[in-house]
Tab-separated table of C-alpha atoms and ligand atoms in Angstrom:
chain	number	residue	atom	x	y	z
A	1	MET	CA	-24.969	-14.602	-3.359
A	2	GLN	CA	-23.368	-16.075	-6.459
A	3	GLU	CA	-23.336	-19.897	-6.418
A	4	LEU	CA	-19.883	-21.396	-6.900
A	5	PRO	CA	-19.470	-24.631	-8.811
A	6	GLU	CA	-17.346	-27.412	-7.314
A	7	VAL	CA	-13.703	-27.124	-8.431
A	8	THR	CA	-12.677	-30.309	-10.225
A	9	ASP	CA	-10.101	-28.985	-12.739
A	10	PRO	CA	-6.597	-29.484	-11.259
A	11	ARG	CA	-5.464	-26.219	-12.874
A	12	VAL	CA	-7.987	-24.204	-10.856
A	13	ILE	CA	-6.832	-23.038	-7.430
A	14	ASP	CA	-9.671	-23.739	-5.007
A	15	GLY	CA	-9.380	-20.739	-2.701
A	16	ARG	CA	-12.236	-21.934	-0.547
A	17	LYS	CA	-10.508	-25.234	0.148
A	18	ILE	CA	-7.226	-23.531	1.077
A	19	ALA	CA	-9.179	-21.103	3.274
A	20	GLN	CA	-10.996	-23.958	5.007
A	21	GLY	CA	-7.638	-25.544	5.831
A	22	ILE	CA	-6.314	-22.289	7.300
A	23	GLU	CA	-9.517	-21.656	9.247
A	24	ALA	CA	-9.521	-25.192	10.689
A	25	GLU	CA	-5.983	-24.616	11.965
A	26	VAL	CA	-6.925	-21.176	13.387
A	27	LYS	CA	-9.995	-22.609	15.127
A	28	LYS	CA	-7.893	-25.301	16.779
A	29	GLU	CA	-5.378	-22.712	17.960
A	30	VAL	CA	-8.087	-20.292	19.128
A	31	ASP	CA	-9.628	-23.057	21.253
A	32	ALA	CA	-6.243	-23.878	22.777
A	33	PHE	CA	-5.486	-20.172	23.388
A	34	VAL	CA	-8.830	-19.610	25.131
A	35	LYS	CA	-8.199	-22.654	27.327
A	36	ARG	CA	-4.648	-21.575	28.122
A	37	ARG	CA	-5.211	-17.848	28.717
A	38	SER	CA	-8.975	-17.376	29.248
A	39	ILE	CA	-8.822	-14.694	26.555
A	40	ARG	CA	-10.921	-14.891	23.427
A	41	PRO	CA	-9.358	-13.151	20.385
A	42	ALA	CA	-11.468	-10.215	19.180
A	43	LEU	CA	-11.635	-8.226	15.954
A	44	ALA	CA	-13.284	-4.815	15.523
A	45	THR	CA	-14.290	-3.762	12.016
A	46	ILE	CA	-14.987	-0.226	10.871
A	47	LEU	CA	-17.104	0.452	7.805
A	48	ALA	CA	-17.986	3.931	6.557
A	49	GLY	CA	-20.621	4.511	3.912
A	50	GLU	CA	-22.958	2.364	1.872
A	51	HIS	CA	-20.638	0.749	-0.709
A	52	PRO	CA	-22.487	-2.579	-1.234
A	53	PRO	CA	-19.390	-4.756	-1.912
A	54	SER	CA	-17.684	-3.391	1.221
A	55	LYS	CA	-20.763	-4.203	3.282
A	56	LEU	CA	-20.657	-7.763	1.941
A	57	TYR	CA	-16.910	-8.161	2.617
A	58	VAL	CA	-17.342	-6.984	6.205
A	59	LYS	CA	-20.239	-9.397	6.687
A	60	LEU	CA	-18.092	-12.243	5.325
A	61	LYS	CA	-15.325	-11.307	7.780
A	62	HIS	CA	-17.752	-11.444	10.714
A	63	TRP	CA	-19.034	-14.842	9.566
A	64	ALA	CA	-15.452	-16.115	9.393
A	65	CYS	CA	-14.817	-14.860	12.952
A	66	LYS	CA	-17.839	-16.838	14.118
A	67	ARG	CA	-16.589	-20.001	12.378
A	68	VAL	CA	-13.190	-19.901	14.095
A	69	GLY	CA	-14.335	-18.687	17.521
A	70	ILE	CA	-13.135	-15.085	17.299
A	71	VAL	CA	-15.338	-12.373	18.827
A	72	SER	CA	-16.175	-9.578	16.407
A	73	GLU	CA	-17.486	-6.057	16.799
A	74	ASP	CA	-19.123	-4.207	13.947
A	75	HIS	CA	-18.705	-0.399	13.838
A	76	LYS	CA	-20.532	1.513	11.122
A	77	PHE	CA	-20.430	5.178	10.123
A	78	PRO	CA	-22.571	7.078	7.632
A	79	GLN	CA	-21.072	8.132	4.270
A	80	GLU	CA	-20.721	11.777	5.385
A	81	THR	CA	-18.856	10.930	8.587
A	82	LYS	CA	-15.810	13.038	9.449
A	83	GLN	CA	-12.289	11.642	9.459
A	84	GLU	CA	-11.893	12.711	13.105
A	85	GLU	CA	-14.813	10.499	14.117
A	86	ILE	CA	-13.218	7.405	12.614
A	87	ILE	CA	-9.845	8.272	14.127
A	88	GLY	CA	-11.571	8.883	17.477
A	89	LEU	CA	-13.007	5.359	17.417
A	90	ILE	CA	-9.628	3.909	16.406
A	91	GLU	CA	-8.024	5.625	19.414
A	92	VAL	CA	-10.658	4.094	21.704
A	93	LEU	CA	-10.200	0.626	20.157
A	94	ASN	CA	-6.404	0.956	20.399
A	95	LYS	CA	-6.778	1.355	24.168
A	96	ARG	CA	-9.333	-1.403	24.806
A	97	PRO	CA	-7.348	-4.471	25.908
A	98	GLU	CA	-10.109	-6.931	24.960
A	99	ILE	CA	-9.892	-5.850	21.292
A	100	HIS	CA	-6.896	-7.417	19.534
A	101	GLY	CA	-7.402	-6.540	15.882
A	102	ILE	CA	-8.756	-3.448	14.120
A	103	LEU	CA	-9.818	-3.515	10.489
A	104	VAL	CA	-10.920	-0.435	8.547
A	105	GLN	CA	-12.670	-1.595	5.400
A	106	LEU	CA	-11.447	0.215	2.291
A	107	PRO	CA	-12.304	2.209	0.293
A	108	LEU	CA	-13.281	4.945	2.721
A	109	PRO	CA	-15.501	7.807	1.487
A	110	LYS	CA	-13.557	10.131	-0.841
A	111	HIS	CA	-13.324	13.066	1.597
A	112	ILE	CA	-11.357	10.881	4.046
A	113	ASP	CA	-7.574	10.453	3.807
A	114	GLU	CA	-7.157	6.671	4.028
A	115	ARG	CA	-3.432	6.869	4.747
A	116	ALA	CA	-3.996	9.257	7.641
A	117	VAL	CA	-6.545	6.835	9.104
A	118	MET	CA	-4.347	3.743	8.672
A	119	MET	CA	-1.479	5.496	10.472
A	120	ARG	CA	-3.583	5.725	13.610
A	121	ILE	CA	-4.207	1.983	14.038
A	122	ALA	CA	-1.845	0.649	16.720
A	123	PRO	CA	0.721	-1.475	14.842
A	124	VAL	CA	0.100	-4.444	17.203
A	125	LYS	CA	-3.619	-4.370	16.302
A	126	ASP	CA	-3.085	-3.705	12.592
A	127	VAL	CA	-4.292	-7.110	11.339
A	128	ASP	CA	-4.617	-5.801	7.759
A	129	GLY	CA	-0.944	-4.742	7.700
A	130	PHE	CA	-1.681	-1.265	6.299
A	131	ASN	CA	0.025	0.795	9.004
A	132	PRO	CA	3.242	2.342	7.610
A	133	LEU	CA	5.318	0.704	10.372
A	134	ASN	CA	4.159	-2.765	9.313
A	135	MET	CA	4.530	-1.822	5.628
A	136	GLY	CA	8.061	-0.584	6.325
A	137	LYS	CA	8.975	-3.768	8.185
A	138	MET	CA	7.781	-5.767	5.212
A	139	LEU	CA	9.944	-3.623	2.918
A	140	ILE	CA	13.081	-4.541	4.873
A	141	GLY	CA	12.137	-8.216	4.913
A	142	ARG	CA	10.730	-8.372	8.436
A	143	GLU	CA	7.251	-9.556	7.636
A	144	GLY	CA	4.865	-9.310	10.582
A	145	PHE	CA	1.366	-8.092	9.835
A	146	VAL	CA	1.367	-7.829	6.054
A	147	PRO	CA	-1.641	-7.217	3.790
A	148	CYS	CA	-3.836	-10.323	3.769
A	149	THR	CA	-4.398	-10.758	0.029
A	150	PRO	CA	-0.723	-10.991	-1.010
A	151	LYS	CA	-0.055	-13.207	1.998
A	152	GLY	CA	-2.832	-15.503	0.771
A	153	ILE	CA	-1.124	-15.649	-2.638
A	154	VAL	CA	2.214	-16.565	-1.051
A	155	ARG	CA	0.449	-19.231	1.016
A	156	ALA	CA	-1.264	-20.667	-2.065
A	157	LEU	CA	2.115	-20.926	-3.817
A	158	SER	CA	3.534	-22.883	-0.915
A	159	GLU	CA	0.445	-25.159	-0.862
A	160	PHE	CA	1.381	-26.106	-4.430
A	161	ASN	CA	5.095	-26.396	-3.527
A	162	ILE	CA	6.030	-23.545	-5.828
A	163	ASP	CA	9.140	-21.637	-4.767
A	164	PRO	CA	9.092	-18.087	-6.179
A	165	GLN	CA	12.913	-17.860	-6.048
A	166	GLY	CA	14.286	-17.011	-9.486
A	167	LYS	CA	10.823	-16.896	-11.084
A	168	GLU	CA	9.687	-14.033	-13.291
A	169	VAL	CA	6.813	-12.402	-11.427
A	170	VAL	CA	4.693	-9.714	-13.037
A	171	VAL	CA	2.243	-7.770	-10.907
A	172	VAL	CA	-0.432	-5.748	-12.692
A	173	GLY	CA	-1.713	-2.939	-10.474
A	174	HIS	CA	0.221	-0.894	-7.928
A	175	SER	CA	-2.237	-0.348	-5.095
A	176	ASN	CA	-1.099	-0.243	-1.471
A	177	VAL	CA	-3.552	-3.035	-0.656
A	178	VAL	CA	-2.417	-5.633	-3.204
A	179	GLY	CA	0.006	-4.658	-5.990
A	180	LYS	CA	2.830	-3.043	-4.017
A	181	PRO	CA	2.829	-5.478	-1.074
A	182	ALA	CA	2.563	-8.473	-3.458
A	183	ALA	CA	5.631	-7.199	-5.330
A	184	ILE	CA	7.603	-6.685	-2.106
A	185	MET	CA	6.637	-10.072	-0.656
A	186	LEU	CA	7.672	-11.905	-3.831
A	187	LEU	CA	10.881	-9.874	-3.934
A	188	ASN	CA	11.505	-10.957	-0.323
A	189	ARG	CA	11.273	-14.533	-1.662
A	190	ASN	CA	13.893	-13.806	-4.342
A	191	ALA	CA	11.636	-13.613	-7.371
A	192	THR	CA	12.474	-11.237	-10.209
A	193	VAL	CA	9.586	-8.808	-9.924
A	194	ARG	CA	8.189	-6.156	-12.206
A	195	VAL	CA	5.151	-4.034	-11.508
A	196	CYS	CA	2.879	-2.816	-14.307
A	197	HIS	CA	0.092	-0.278	-13.902
A	198	VAL	CA	-2.212	2.025	-15.765
A	199	TYR	CA	0.719	4.013	-17.228
A	200	THR	CA	2.656	0.957	-18.435
A	201	LYS	CA	3.176	1.342	-22.192
A	202	ASP	CA	2.953	-2.206	-23.511
A	203	LEU	CA	1.298	-4.380	-20.871
A	204	LYS	CA	1.320	-7.540	-22.975
A	205	SER	CA	5.097	-7.378	-23.536
A	206	HIS	CA	5.486	-7.741	-19.743
A	207	THR	CA	2.684	-10.133	-18.841
A	208	LYS	CA	3.839	-12.599	-21.537
A	209	GLU	CA	7.110	-13.040	-19.657
A	210	ALA	CA	5.516	-13.968	-16.338
A	211	ASP	CA	5.981	-17.356	-14.708
A	212	ILE	CA	3.704	-15.996	-11.982
A	213	LEU	CA	1.195	-13.328	-13.001
A	214	ILE	CA	-0.699	-11.418	-10.304
A	215	VAL	CA	-3.454	-9.204	-11.651
A	216	ALA	CA	-5.053	-6.595	-9.411
A	217	ALA	CA	-6.126	-3.808	-11.745
A	218	GLY	CA	-9.892	-3.855	-11.291
A	219	VAL	CA	-10.542	-4.008	-15.048
A	220	ARG	CA	-12.898	-6.813	-16.030
A	221	GLY	CA	-11.374	-9.217	-18.564
A	222	LEU	CA	-8.132	-7.212	-18.961
A	223	ILE	CA	-5.940	-10.295	-19.401
A	224	LYS	CA	-6.518	-12.469	-22.483
A	225	ALA	CA	-4.830	-15.713	-23.536
A	226	ASP	CA	-2.314	-14.000	-25.854
A	227	MET	CA	-0.977	-11.995	-22.875
A	228	VAL	CA	-0.118	-15.102	-20.848
A	229	LYS	CA	2.908	-17.382	-21.123
A	230	GLU	CA	2.254	-21.091	-21.672
A	231	GLY	CA	2.414	-22.839	-18.282
A	232	ALA	CA	2.063	-19.657	-16.206
A	233	ILE	CA	0.548	-19.445	-12.743
A	234	VAL	CA	-2.112	-16.741	-12.659
A	235	PHE	CA	-3.656	-15.065	-9.627
A	236	ASP	CA	-6.725	-13.007	-10.431
A	237	VAL	CA	-7.299	-10.439	-7.695
A	238	GLY	CA	-9.613	-8.192	-9.729
A	239	ILE	CA	-13.176	-7.690	-8.643
A	240	THR	CA	-15.722	-5.921	-10.818
A	241	TRP	CA	-19.379	-6.006	-9.785
A	242	GLN	CA	-21.850	-6.060	-12.628
A	243	ASP	CA	-25.492	-7.183	-12.549
A	244	GLU	CA	-25.187	-8.702	-9.058
A	245	ARG	CA	-22.186	-10.800	-10.110
A	246	VAL	CA	-18.438	-10.453	-9.661
A	247	TYR	CA	-15.941	-10.684	-12.495
A	248	GLY	CA	-12.165	-10.940	-12.375
A	249	ASP	CA	-9.473	-9.121	-14.339
A	250	VAL	CA	-8.615	-12.303	-16.236
A	251	ASP	CA	-10.714	-13.662	-19.094
A	252	PHE	CA	-10.874	-17.028	-17.350
A	253	ASP	CA	-12.209	-19.254	-20.151
A	254	ASP	CA	-9.787	-17.759	-22.675
A	255	VAL	CA	-6.730	-18.057	-20.413
A	256	LEU	CA	-7.409	-21.437	-18.746
A	257	PRO	CA	-6.035	-23.629	-21.590
A	258	ARG	CA	-2.617	-21.902	-21.340
A	259	VAL	CA	-2.011	-22.000	-17.589
A	260	LYS	CA	-0.495	-24.380	-15.096
A	261	LEU	CA	-2.629	-22.890	-12.319
A	262	ILE	CA	-5.195	-20.117	-12.085
A	263	SER	CA	-7.207	-18.632	-9.237
A	264	PRO	CA	-10.832	-18.001	-10.211
A	265	VAL	CA	-13.124	-15.092	-9.317
A	266	PRO	CA	-15.064	-15.693	-7.181
A	267	GLY	CA	-13.703	-18.541	-5.048
A	268	GLY	CA	-9.995	-17.736	-5.429
A	269	VAL	CA	-8.035	-15.174	-3.457
A	270	GLY	CA	-11.131	-13.722	-1.704
A	271	PRO	CA	-11.683	-16.570	0.782
A	272	MET	CA	-7.928	-16.899	1.344
A	273	THR	CA	-7.704	-13.196	2.256
A	274	ILE	CA	-10.339	-13.634	4.945
A	275	ALA	CA	-8.707	-16.795	6.336
A	276	ILE	CA	-5.387	-14.933	6.658
A	277	LEU	CA	-7.208	-12.144	8.516
A	278	MET	CA	-8.372	-14.750	11.029
A	279	GLU	CA	-4.800	-15.991	11.398
A	280	HIS	CA	-3.606	-12.412	12.000
A	281	THR	CA	-6.271	-11.725	14.622
A	282	LEU	CA	-5.206	-14.805	16.562
A	283	ALA	CA	-1.548	-13.768	16.206
A	284	ALA	CA	-2.428	-10.278	17.494
A	285	ALA	CA	-4.185	-11.741	20.542
A	286	LYS	CA	-1.211	-13.999	21.288
A	287	MET	CA	1.248	-11.130	20.900
A	288	GLN	CA	-0.758	-8.852	23.177
A	289	ALA	CA	-0.925	-11.652	25.760
A	290	GLY	CA	2.878	-11.765	25.687
A	291	GLU	CA	3.165	-15.020	23.736
B	1	LIG	N1	-10.668	-3.445	0.534
B	1	LIG	C1	-10.254	-4.284	-0.442
B	1	LIG	N2	-9.416	-5.209	0.053
B	1	LIG	C2	-9.305	-4.965	1.365
B	1	LIG	C3	-8.583	-5.592	2.421
B	1	LIG	O1	-7.847	-6.574	2.245
B	1	LIG	N3	-8.739	-5.029	3.646
B	1	LIG	C4	-9.515	-3.948	3.853
B	1	LIG	N4	-9.590	-3.457	5.088
B	1	LIG	N5	-10.190	-3.343	2.919
B	1	LIG	C5	-10.084	-3.858	1.675
C-alpha cells in the first residue's frame, strides 16, 4: 500500500490522527458495552465482484473492526451474482440478532439496482446511512445513521472549531454517497450551500466563492489554485486509482498555498469515514440492546 508521509504542515488535515482519536473512543466504549451487556458489536460486510479498490476498502473496514473490538463477517459474491441473492442475504442478516450493522460496499455490479438493495437493509442496522428512511430523516434534520464520509467531514470541522453556520459551502459532485448528504448535513448546520456537478456551466465561478469546498467528483486534479478562494477550507473526497496509487480531485501542491486547511488524498477523509463506521456499528449495537 501507498506509504503516507508524516503530516507536519498545520494546514493539512491529518485524517489518520482524527480517525485514531475516534477509534480510541469507540474501543473504550465497546469494552464497556461488552462488560455491561455481554454483547459484542458485530458488522457484516457484503462485497460483490472483483473491483480492486472495493476489496481494499472492505479489508480496511475489517481491520478497523479488529482494532476497536468489533466482530466482523465478510460476505462475498461473484461479479455475476443476482440481485435477489444479495437481497436474500440482507434479509437473513436483518433477522440475525447477533449482527448489528450491515454494510454493502458500493459500487455494486452494473446489472444490480443499488437503490433497491439499500432499501432492504433494516434501518436500525444501516450503519452506512444509505437506506431511504435514514436519508429522509437526515433531510428533515433528524440525523441518525447518516453517510459516513460527510459525517467525517462535519466531525473534522468541529475538531478545528469551525462552525459552518453562515459559511459559503460549495459541494462538487452530487452522489448519494457523498455530495448530496454532505450538502444536506451542512445545510442542517445553517451553511449557505450550493451543489455543483458535471452539468454545472462555470464550475470555477462557484468554487471561488467557497469558504468550505467539498470535492467529490472523481476527476483527478479537477480543482486548481485559481478555482479556490484565499483562506478556504478544502475537503478532497475524490479517489482516482492510477498505477497502484490514489489521487484526489484537488491538485494538492497547486492549491496548498491558498488554503487555511486541506484534507489530503490519501490520509484525509478515507480513514475518518472508516472510524465513523465503527462509531455507527457501536451505536447500532447499543440501540438494538435497548440503550
Ligand atoms: N463506496 C464508496 N464509499 C462508500 C461508503 O462510504 N460506503 C460503502 N458501503 N460503499 C462505498
